[in-house]
PDB file of C-alpha atoms in Angstrom:
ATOM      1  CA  UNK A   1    -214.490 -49.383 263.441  1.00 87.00           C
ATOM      2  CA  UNK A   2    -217.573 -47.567 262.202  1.00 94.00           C
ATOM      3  CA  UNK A   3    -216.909 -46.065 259.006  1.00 97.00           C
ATOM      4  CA  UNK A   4    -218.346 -44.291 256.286  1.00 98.00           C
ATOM      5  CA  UNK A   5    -217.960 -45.038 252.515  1.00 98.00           C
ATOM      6  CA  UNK A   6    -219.214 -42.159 250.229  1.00 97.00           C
ATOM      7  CA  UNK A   7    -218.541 -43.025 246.503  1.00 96.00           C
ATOM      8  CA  UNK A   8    -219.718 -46.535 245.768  1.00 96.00           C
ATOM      9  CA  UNK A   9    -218.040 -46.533 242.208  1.00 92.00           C
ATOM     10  CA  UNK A  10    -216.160 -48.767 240.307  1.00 89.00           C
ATOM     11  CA  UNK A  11    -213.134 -48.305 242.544  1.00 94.00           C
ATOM     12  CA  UNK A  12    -215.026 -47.492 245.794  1.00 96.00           C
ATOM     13  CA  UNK A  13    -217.472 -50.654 245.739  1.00 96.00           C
ATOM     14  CA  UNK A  14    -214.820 -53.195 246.055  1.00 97.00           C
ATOM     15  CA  UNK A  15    -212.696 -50.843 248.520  1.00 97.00           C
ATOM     16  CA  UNK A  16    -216.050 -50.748 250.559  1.00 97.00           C
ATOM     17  CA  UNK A  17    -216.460 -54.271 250.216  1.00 97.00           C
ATOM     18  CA  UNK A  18    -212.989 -55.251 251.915  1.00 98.00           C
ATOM     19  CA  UNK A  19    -213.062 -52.973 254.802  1.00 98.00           C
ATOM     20  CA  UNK A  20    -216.733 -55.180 255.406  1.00 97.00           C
ATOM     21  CA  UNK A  21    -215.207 -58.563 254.776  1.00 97.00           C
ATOM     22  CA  UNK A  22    -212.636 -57.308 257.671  1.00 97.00           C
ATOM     23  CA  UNK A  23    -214.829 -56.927 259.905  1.00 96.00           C
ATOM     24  CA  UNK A  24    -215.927 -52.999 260.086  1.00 97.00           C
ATOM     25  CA  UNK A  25    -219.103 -51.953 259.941  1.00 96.00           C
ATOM     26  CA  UNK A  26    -219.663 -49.631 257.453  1.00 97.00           C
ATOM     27  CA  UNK A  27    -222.643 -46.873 256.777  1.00 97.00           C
ATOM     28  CA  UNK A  28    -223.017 -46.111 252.988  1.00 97.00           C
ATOM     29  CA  UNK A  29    -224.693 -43.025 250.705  1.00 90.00           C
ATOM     30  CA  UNK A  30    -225.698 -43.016 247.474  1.00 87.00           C
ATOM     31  CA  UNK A  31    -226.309 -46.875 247.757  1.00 91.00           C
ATOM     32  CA  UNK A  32    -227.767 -48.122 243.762  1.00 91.00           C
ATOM     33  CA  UNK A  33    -228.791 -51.659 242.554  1.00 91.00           C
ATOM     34  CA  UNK A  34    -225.003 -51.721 241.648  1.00 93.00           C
ATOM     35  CA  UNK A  35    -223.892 -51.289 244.910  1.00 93.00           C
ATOM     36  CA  UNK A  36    -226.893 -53.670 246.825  1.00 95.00           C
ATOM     37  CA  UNK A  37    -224.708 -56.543 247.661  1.00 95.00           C
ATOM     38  CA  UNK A  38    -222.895 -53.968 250.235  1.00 96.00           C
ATOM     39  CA  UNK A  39    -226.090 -53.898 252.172  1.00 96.00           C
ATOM     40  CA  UNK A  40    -226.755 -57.462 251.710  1.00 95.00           C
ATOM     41  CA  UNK A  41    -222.876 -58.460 253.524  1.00 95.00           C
ATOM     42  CA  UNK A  42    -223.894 -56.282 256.461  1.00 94.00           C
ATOM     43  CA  UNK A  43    -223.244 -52.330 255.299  1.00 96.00           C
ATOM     44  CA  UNK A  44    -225.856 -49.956 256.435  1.00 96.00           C
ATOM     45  CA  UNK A  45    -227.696 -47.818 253.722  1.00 95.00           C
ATOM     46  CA  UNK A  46    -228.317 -43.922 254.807  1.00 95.00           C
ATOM     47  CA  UNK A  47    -230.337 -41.626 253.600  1.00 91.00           C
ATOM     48  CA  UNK A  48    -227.092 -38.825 253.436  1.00 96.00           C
ATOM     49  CA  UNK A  49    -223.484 -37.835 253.453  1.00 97.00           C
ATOM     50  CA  UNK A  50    -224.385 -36.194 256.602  1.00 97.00           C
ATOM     51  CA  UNK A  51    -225.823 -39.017 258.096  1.00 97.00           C
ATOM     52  CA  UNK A  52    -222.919 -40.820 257.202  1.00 97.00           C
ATOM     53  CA  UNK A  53    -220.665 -38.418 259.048  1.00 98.00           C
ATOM     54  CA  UNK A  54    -222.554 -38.471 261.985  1.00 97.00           C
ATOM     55  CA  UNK A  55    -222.775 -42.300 262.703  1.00 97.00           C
ATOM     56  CA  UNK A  56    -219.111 -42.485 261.686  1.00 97.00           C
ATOM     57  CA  UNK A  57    -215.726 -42.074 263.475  1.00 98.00           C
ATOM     58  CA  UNK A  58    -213.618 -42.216 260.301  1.00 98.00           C
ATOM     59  CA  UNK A  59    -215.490 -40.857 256.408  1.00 98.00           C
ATOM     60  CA  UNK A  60    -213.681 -42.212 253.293  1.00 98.00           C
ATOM     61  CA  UNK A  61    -214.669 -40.401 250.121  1.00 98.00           C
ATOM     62  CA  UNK A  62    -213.903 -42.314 246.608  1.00 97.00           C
ATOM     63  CA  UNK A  63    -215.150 -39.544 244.065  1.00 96.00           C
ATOM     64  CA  UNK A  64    -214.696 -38.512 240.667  1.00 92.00           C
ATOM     65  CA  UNK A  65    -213.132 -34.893 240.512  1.00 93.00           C
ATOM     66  CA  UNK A  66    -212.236 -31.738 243.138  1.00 95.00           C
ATOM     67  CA  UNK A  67    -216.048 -30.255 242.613  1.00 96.00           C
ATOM     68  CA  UNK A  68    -217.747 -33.649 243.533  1.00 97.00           C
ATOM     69  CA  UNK A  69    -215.296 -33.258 246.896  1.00 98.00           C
ATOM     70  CA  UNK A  70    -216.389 -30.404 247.720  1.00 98.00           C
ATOM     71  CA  UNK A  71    -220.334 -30.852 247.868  1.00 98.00           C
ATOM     72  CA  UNK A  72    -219.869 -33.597 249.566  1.00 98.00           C
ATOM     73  CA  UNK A  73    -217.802 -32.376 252.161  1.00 98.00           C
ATOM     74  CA  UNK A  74    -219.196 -29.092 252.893  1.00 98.00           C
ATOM     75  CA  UNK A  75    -223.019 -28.814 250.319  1.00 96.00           C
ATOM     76  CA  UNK A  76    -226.038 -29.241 251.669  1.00 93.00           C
ATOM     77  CA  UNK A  77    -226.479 -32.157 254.429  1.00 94.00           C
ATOM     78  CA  UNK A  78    -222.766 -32.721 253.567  1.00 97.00           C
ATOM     79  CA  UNK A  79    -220.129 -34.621 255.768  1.00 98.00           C
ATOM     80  CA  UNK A  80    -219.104 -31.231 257.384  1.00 98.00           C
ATOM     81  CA  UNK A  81    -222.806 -31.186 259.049  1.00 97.00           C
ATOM     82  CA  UNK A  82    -222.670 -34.273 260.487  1.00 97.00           C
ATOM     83  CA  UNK A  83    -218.886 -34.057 261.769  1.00 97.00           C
ATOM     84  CA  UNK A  84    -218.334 -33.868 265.721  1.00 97.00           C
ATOM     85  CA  UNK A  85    -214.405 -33.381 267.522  1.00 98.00           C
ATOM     86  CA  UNK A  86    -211.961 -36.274 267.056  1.00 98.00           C
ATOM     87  CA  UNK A  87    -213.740 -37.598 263.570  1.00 98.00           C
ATOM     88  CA  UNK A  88    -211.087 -38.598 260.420  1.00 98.00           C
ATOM     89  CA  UNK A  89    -211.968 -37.639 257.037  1.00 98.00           C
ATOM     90  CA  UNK A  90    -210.134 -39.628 254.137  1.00 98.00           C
ATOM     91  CA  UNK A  91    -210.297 -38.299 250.563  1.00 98.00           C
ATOM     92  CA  UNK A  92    -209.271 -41.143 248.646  1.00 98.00           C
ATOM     93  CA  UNK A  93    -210.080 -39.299 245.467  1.00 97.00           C
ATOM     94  CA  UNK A  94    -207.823 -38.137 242.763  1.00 95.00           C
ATOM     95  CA  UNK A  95    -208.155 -34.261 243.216  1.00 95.00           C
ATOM     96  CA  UNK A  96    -206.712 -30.894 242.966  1.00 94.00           C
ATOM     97  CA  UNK A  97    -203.590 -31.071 245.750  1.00 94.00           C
ATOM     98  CA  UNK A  98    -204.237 -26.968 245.726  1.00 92.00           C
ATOM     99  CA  UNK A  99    -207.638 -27.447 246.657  1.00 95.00           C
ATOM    100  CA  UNK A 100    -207.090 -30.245 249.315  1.00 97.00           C
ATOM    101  CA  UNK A 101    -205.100 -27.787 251.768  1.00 97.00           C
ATOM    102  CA  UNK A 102    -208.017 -25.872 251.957  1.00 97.00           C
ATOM    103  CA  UNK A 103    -210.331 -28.864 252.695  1.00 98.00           C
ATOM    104  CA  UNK A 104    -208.114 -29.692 255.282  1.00 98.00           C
ATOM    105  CA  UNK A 105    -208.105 -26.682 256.915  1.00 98.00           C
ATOM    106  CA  UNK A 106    -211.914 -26.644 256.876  1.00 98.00           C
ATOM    107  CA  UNK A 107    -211.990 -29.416 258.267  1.00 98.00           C
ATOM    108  CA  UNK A 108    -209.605 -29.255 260.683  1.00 98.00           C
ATOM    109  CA  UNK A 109    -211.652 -26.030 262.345  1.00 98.00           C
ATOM    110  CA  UNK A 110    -214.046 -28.534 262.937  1.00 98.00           C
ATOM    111  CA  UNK A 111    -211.861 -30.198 265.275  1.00 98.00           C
ATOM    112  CA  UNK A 112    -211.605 -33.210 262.790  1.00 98.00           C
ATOM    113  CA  UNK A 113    -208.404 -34.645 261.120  1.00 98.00           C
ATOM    114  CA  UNK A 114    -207.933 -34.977 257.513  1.00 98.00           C
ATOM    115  CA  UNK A 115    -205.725 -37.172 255.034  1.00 98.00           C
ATOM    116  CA  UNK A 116    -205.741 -37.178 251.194  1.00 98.00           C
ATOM    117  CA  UNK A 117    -205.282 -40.577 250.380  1.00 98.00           C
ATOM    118  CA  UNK A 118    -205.335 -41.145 246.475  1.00 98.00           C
ATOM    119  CA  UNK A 119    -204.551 -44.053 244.778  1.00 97.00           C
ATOM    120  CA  UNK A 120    -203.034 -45.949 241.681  1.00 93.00           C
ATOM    121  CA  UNK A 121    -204.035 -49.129 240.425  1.00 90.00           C
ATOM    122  CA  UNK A 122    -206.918 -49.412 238.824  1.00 86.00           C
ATOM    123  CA  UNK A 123    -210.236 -51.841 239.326  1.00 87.00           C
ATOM    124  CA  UNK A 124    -207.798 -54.740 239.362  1.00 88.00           C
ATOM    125  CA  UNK A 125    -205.860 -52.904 241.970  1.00 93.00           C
ATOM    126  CA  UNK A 126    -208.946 -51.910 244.087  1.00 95.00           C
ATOM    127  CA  UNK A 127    -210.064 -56.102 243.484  1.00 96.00           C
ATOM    128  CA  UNK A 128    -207.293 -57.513 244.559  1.00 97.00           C
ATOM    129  CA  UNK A 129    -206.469 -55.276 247.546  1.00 97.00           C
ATOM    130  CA  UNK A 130    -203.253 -54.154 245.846  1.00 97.00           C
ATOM    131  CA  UNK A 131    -203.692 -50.371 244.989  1.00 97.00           C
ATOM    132  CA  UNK A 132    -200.797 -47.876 245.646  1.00 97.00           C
ATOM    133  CA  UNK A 133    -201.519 -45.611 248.200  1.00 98.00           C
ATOM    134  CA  UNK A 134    -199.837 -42.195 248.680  1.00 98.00           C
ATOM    135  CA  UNK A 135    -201.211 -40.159 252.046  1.00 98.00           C
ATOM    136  CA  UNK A 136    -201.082 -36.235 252.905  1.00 98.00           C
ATOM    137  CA  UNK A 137    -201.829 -34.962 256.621  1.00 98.00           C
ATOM    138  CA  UNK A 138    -200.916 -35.627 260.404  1.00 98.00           C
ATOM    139  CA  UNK A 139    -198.929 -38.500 261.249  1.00 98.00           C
ATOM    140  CA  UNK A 140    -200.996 -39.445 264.342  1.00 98.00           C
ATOM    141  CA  UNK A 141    -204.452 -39.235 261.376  1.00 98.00           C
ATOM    142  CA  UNK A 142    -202.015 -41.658 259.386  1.00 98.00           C
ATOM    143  CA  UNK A 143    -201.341 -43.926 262.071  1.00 98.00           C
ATOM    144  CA  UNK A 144    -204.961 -44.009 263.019  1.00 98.00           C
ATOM    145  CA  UNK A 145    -206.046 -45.221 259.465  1.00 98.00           C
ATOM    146  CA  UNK A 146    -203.367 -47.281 258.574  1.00 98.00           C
ATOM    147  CA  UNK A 147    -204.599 -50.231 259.196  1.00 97.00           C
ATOM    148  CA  UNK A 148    -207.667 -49.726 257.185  1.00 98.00           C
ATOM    149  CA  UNK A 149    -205.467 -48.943 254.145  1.00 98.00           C
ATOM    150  CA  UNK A 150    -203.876 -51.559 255.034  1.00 98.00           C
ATOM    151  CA  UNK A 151    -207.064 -53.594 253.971  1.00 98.00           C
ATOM    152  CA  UNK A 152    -206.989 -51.788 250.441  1.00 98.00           C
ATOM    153  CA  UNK A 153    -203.501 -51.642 249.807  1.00 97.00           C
ATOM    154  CA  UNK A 154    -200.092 -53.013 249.402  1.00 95.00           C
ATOM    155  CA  UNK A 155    -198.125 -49.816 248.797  1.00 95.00           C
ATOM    156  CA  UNK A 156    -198.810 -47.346 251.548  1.00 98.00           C
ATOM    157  CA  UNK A 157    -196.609 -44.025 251.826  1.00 98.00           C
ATOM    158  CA  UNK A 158    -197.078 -41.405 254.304  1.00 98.00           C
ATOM    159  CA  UNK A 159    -196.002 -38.788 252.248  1.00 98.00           C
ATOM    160  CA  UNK A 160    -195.944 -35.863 253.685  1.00 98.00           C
ATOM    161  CA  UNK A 161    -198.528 -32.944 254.707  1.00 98.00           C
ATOM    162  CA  UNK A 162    -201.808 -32.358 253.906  1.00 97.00           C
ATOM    163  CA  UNK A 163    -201.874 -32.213 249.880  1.00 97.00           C
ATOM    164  CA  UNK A 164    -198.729 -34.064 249.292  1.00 98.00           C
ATOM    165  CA  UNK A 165    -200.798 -37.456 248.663  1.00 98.00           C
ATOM    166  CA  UNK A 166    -202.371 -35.559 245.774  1.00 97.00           C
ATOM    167  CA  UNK A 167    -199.073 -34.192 244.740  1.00 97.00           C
ATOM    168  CA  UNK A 168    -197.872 -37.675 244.263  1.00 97.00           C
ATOM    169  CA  UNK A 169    -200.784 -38.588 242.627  1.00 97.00           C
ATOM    170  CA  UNK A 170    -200.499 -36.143 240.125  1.00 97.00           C
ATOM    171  CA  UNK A 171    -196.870 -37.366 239.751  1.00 97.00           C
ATOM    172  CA  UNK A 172    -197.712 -40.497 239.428  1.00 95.00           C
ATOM    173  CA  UNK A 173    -199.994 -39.437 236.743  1.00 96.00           C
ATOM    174  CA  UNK A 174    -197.548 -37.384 234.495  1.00 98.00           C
ATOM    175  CA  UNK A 175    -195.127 -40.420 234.833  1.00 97.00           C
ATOM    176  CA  UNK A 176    -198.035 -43.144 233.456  1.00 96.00           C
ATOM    177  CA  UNK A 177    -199.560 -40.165 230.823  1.00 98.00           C
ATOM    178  CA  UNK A 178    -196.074 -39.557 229.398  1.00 98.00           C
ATOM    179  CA  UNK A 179    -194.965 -43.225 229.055  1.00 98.00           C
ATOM    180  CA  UNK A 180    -198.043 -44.255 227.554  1.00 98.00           C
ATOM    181  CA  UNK A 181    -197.628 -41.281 224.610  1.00 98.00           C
ATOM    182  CA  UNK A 182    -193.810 -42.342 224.554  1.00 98.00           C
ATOM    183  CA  UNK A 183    -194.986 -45.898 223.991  1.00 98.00           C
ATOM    184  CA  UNK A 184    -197.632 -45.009 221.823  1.00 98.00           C
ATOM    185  CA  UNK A 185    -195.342 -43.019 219.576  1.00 98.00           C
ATOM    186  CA  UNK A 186    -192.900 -45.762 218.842  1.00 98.00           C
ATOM    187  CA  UNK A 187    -194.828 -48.405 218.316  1.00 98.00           C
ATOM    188  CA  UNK A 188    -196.546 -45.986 215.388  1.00 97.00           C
ATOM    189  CA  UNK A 189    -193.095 -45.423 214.344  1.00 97.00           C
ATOM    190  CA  UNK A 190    -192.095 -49.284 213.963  1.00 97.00           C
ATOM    191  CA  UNK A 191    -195.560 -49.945 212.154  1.00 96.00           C
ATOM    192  CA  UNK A 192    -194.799 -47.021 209.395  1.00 95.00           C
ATOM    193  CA  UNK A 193    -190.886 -47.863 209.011  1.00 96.00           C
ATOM    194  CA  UNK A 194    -192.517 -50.955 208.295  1.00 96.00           C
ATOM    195  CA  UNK A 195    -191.597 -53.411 211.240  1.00 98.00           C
ATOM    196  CA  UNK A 196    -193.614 -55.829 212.773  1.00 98.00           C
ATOM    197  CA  UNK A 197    -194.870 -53.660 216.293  1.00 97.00           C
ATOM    198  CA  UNK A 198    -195.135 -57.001 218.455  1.00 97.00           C
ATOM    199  CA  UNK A 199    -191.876 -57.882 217.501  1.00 98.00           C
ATOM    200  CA  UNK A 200    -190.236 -54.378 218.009  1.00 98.00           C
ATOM    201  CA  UNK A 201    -191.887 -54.413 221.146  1.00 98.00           C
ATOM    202  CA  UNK A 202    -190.548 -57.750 221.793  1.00 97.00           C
ATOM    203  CA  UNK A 203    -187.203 -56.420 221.498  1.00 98.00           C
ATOM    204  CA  UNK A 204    -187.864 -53.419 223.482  1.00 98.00           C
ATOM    205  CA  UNK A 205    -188.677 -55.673 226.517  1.00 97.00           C
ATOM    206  CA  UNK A 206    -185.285 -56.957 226.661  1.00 95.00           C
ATOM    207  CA  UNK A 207    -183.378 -53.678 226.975  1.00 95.00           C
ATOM    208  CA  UNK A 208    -183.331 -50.443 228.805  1.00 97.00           C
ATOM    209  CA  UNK A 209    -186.893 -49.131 227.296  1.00 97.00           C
ATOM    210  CA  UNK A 210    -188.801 -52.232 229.120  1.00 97.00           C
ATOM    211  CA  UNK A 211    -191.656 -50.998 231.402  1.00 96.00           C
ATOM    212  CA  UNK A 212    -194.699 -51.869 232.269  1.00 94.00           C
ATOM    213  CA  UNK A 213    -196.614 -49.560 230.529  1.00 96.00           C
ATOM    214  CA  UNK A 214    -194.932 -51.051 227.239  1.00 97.00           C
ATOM    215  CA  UNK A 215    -195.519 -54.522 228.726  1.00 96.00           C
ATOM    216  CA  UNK A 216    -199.030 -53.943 229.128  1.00 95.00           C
ATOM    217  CA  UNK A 217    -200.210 -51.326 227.197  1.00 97.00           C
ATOM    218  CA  UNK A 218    -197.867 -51.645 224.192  1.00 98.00           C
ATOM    219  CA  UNK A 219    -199.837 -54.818 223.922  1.00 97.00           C
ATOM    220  CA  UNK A 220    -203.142 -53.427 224.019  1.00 97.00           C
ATOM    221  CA  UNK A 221    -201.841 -50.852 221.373  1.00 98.00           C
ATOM    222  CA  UNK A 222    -200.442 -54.011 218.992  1.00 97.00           C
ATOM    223  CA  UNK A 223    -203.741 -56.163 219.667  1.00 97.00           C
ATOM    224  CA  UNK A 224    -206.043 -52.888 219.220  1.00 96.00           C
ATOM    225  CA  UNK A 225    -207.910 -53.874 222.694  1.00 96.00           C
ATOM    226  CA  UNK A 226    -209.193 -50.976 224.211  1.00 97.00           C
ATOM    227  CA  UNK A 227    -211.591 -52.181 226.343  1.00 93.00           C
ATOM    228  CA  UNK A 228    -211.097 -49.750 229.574  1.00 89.00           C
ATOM    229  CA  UNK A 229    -209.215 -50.233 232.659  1.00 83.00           C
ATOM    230  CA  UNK A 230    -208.583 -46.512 232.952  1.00 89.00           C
ATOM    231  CA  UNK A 231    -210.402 -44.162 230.891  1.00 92.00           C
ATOM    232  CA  UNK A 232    -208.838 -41.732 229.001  1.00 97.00           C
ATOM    233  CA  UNK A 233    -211.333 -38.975 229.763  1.00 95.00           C
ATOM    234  CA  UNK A 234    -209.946 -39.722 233.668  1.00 92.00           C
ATOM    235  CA  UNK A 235    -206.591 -39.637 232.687  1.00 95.00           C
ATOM    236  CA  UNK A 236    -207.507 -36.616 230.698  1.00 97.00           C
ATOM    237  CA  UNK A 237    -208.793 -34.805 234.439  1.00 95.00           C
ATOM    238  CA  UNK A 238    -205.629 -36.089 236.154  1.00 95.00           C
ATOM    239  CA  UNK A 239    -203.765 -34.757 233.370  1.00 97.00           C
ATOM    240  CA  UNK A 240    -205.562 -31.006 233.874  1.00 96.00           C
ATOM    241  CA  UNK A 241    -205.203 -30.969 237.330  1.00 95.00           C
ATOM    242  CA  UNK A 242    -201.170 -31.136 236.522  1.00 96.00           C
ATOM    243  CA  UNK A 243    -201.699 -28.485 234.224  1.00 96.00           C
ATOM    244  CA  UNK A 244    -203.763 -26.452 236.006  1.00 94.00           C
ATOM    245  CA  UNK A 245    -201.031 -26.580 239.164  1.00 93.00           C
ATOM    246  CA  UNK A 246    -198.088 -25.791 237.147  1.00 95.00           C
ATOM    247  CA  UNK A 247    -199.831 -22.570 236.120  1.00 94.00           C
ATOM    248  CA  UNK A 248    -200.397 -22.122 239.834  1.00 90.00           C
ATOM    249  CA  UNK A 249    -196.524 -22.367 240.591  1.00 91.00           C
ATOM    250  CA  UNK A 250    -195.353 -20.747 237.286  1.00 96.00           C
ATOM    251  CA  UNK A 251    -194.009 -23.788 236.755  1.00 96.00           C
ATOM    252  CA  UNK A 252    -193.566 -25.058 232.639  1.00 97.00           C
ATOM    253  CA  UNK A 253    -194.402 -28.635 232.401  1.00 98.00           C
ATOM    254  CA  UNK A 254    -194.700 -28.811 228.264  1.00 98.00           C
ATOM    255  CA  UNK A 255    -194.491 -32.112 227.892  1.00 98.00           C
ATOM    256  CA  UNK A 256    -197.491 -32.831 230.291  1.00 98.00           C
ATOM    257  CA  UNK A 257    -199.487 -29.731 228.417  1.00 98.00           C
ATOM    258  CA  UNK A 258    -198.412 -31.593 225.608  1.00 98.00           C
ATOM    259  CA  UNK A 259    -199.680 -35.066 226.216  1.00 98.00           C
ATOM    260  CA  UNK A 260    -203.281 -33.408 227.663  1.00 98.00           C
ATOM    261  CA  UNK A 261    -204.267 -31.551 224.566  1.00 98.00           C
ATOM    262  CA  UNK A 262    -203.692 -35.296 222.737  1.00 98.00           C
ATOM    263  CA  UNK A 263    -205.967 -36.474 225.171  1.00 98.00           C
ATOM    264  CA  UNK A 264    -208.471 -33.850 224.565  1.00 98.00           C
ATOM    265  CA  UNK A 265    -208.621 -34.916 220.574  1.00 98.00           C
ATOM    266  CA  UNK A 266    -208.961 -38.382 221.774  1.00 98.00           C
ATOM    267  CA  UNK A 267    -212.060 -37.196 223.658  1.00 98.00           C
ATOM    268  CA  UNK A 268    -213.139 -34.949 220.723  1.00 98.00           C
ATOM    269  CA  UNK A 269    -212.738 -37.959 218.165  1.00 96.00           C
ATOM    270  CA  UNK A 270    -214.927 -39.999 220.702  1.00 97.00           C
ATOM    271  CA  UNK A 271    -212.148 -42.067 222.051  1.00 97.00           C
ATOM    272  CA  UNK A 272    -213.044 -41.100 226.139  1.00 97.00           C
ATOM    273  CA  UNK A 273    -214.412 -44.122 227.144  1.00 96.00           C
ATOM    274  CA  UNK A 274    -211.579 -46.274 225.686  1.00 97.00           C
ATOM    275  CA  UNK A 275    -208.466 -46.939 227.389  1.00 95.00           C
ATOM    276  CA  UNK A 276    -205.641 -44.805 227.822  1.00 97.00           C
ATOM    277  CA  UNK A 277    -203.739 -46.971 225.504  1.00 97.00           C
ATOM    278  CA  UNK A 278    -206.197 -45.659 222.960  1.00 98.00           C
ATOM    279  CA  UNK A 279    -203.960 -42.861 222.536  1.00 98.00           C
ATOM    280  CA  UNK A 280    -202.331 -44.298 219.933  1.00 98.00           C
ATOM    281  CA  UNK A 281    -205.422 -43.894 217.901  1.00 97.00           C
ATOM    282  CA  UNK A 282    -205.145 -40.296 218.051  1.00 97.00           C
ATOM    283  CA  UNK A 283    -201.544 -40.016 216.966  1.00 97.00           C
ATOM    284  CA  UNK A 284    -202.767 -42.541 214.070  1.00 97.00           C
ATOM    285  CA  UNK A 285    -204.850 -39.406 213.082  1.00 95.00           C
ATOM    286  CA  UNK A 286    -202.136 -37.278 213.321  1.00 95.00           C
ATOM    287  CA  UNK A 287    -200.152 -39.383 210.936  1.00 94.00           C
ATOM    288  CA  UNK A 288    -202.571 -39.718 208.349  1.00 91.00           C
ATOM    289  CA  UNK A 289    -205.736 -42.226 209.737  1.00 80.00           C
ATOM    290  CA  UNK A 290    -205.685 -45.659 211.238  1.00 68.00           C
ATOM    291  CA  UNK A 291    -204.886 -47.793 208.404  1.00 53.00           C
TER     292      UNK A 291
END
């Protein structure tokens, strides 16, 4: 297929880089020394996202946030210039599931299809061709692109409608926020009842508490390894966008609110580049410093 890749970061480059080794040709913006080996394997460098859209039949976006979207898409020399009838845009961004059924529907006037796409994962994910994948829009759009998330992807769920990808992204988002502020708080707990963390964690494995998120992270937290493999100023934005859609739907979701505005103090404190796991630093505060 000819495709476009717009978002050449540290999730899109190795995304970009599978649907190449399979075979697709693909035409790339925003193209930096980072990103140069894409050209060098046989992806073709353009000068814009319109020019992307137009020598394209199918446009993935991989970008940071709901504004970045949306110049993209439809700013100057954007992918909505360059659209014709019967083109697929993919969002495979994390954004605003409000905002994305209005994307679509712009889009859609143009005679295009559109499916949000996000994912879950991580770099290791988007590496190894493993990431979760949760899809909003058409069925016959989902059907069309499957196979390309197929080269991305383990985990691939049609979910619903246009938005619902980014519903379950969110979702997925409150689950891994809360768990990791859960795990966080009784590991702190352990350490100032005076147990030995590992060990409590240890024991936590074995019973109903076990999860991942205490596997892995509840490690990081003992071992004070915060090196980042998701940042907790972009779990902080996933975090918002939760927020910001409960207050859309008059919907209380205090516990989310709750977890966001530790976030926040983690960001103040100068924790946002650190791991999520690196919560636990903030609740440290909170209980009277690191030691």
């Amino acid at each position: 297929m000819n495709i476009g890749f717009i978002g050449l970061g540290v999730m899109g480059r190795p995304m970009a880089e599978h649907l190449i080794d399979a075979g697709h040709t693909l035409h790339l913006s925003r193209v930096k020394e980072i990103s140069q080996h894409l050209v060098d394997k046989g992806g073709k460098a353009v000068a814009s996202a319109r020019a992307v859209a137009h020598a394209s039949d199918i446009v993935i976006l991989m970008l940071p946030d709901t504004p970045d979207v949306e110049a993209v898409l439809f700013g100057e020399d954007g992918v909505a210039a360059g659209l014709s009838r019967g083109k697929l845009v993919i969002d495979m961004s994390s954004i605003s599931p409000v905002v994305t059924k209005t994307f679509a529907k712009r889009i859609e006037a143009l005679g295009c299809d559109y499916l949000d796409a996000p994912v879950s994962g991580g770099e290791v994910g988007a590496k190894a061709a493993s990431l979760t994948i949760m899809v909003g829009g058409k069925e016959q759009a989902f059907e069309r692109a499957k196979a390309l998330f197929e080269k991305m992807g383990k985990n691939i769920t049609h979910v619903g409608g246009s938005g619902d990808g980014q519903t379950a992204k969110v979702a997925n988002q409150i689950i891994v926020g809360l768990t990791i502020e859960a795990v966080a708080e009784a590991l702190l707990f352990a350490r100032k009842a005076g147990a030995d963390p590992e060990k409590v964690r240890s024991a936590l494995m074995g019973g109903f508490a076990s999860s991942r998120i205490l596997e892995v992270h509840g490690e990081r937290m003992v071992k004070e390894t915060f090196e980042p493999g998701f940042r907790i100023r972009l779990h902080r934005k996933d975090m918002t966008l939760a927020v910001d859609a409960a207050r859309a739907l008059d919907l209380s979701l205090p516990n989310t609110a709750a977890t966001q505005q530790l976030m926040n103090a983690a960001i103040a404190n100068g924790d946002g580049e650190r791991d999520h796991s690196a919560l636990i630093r903030t609740l440290e505060l909170l209980a009277g410093g690191p030691r």
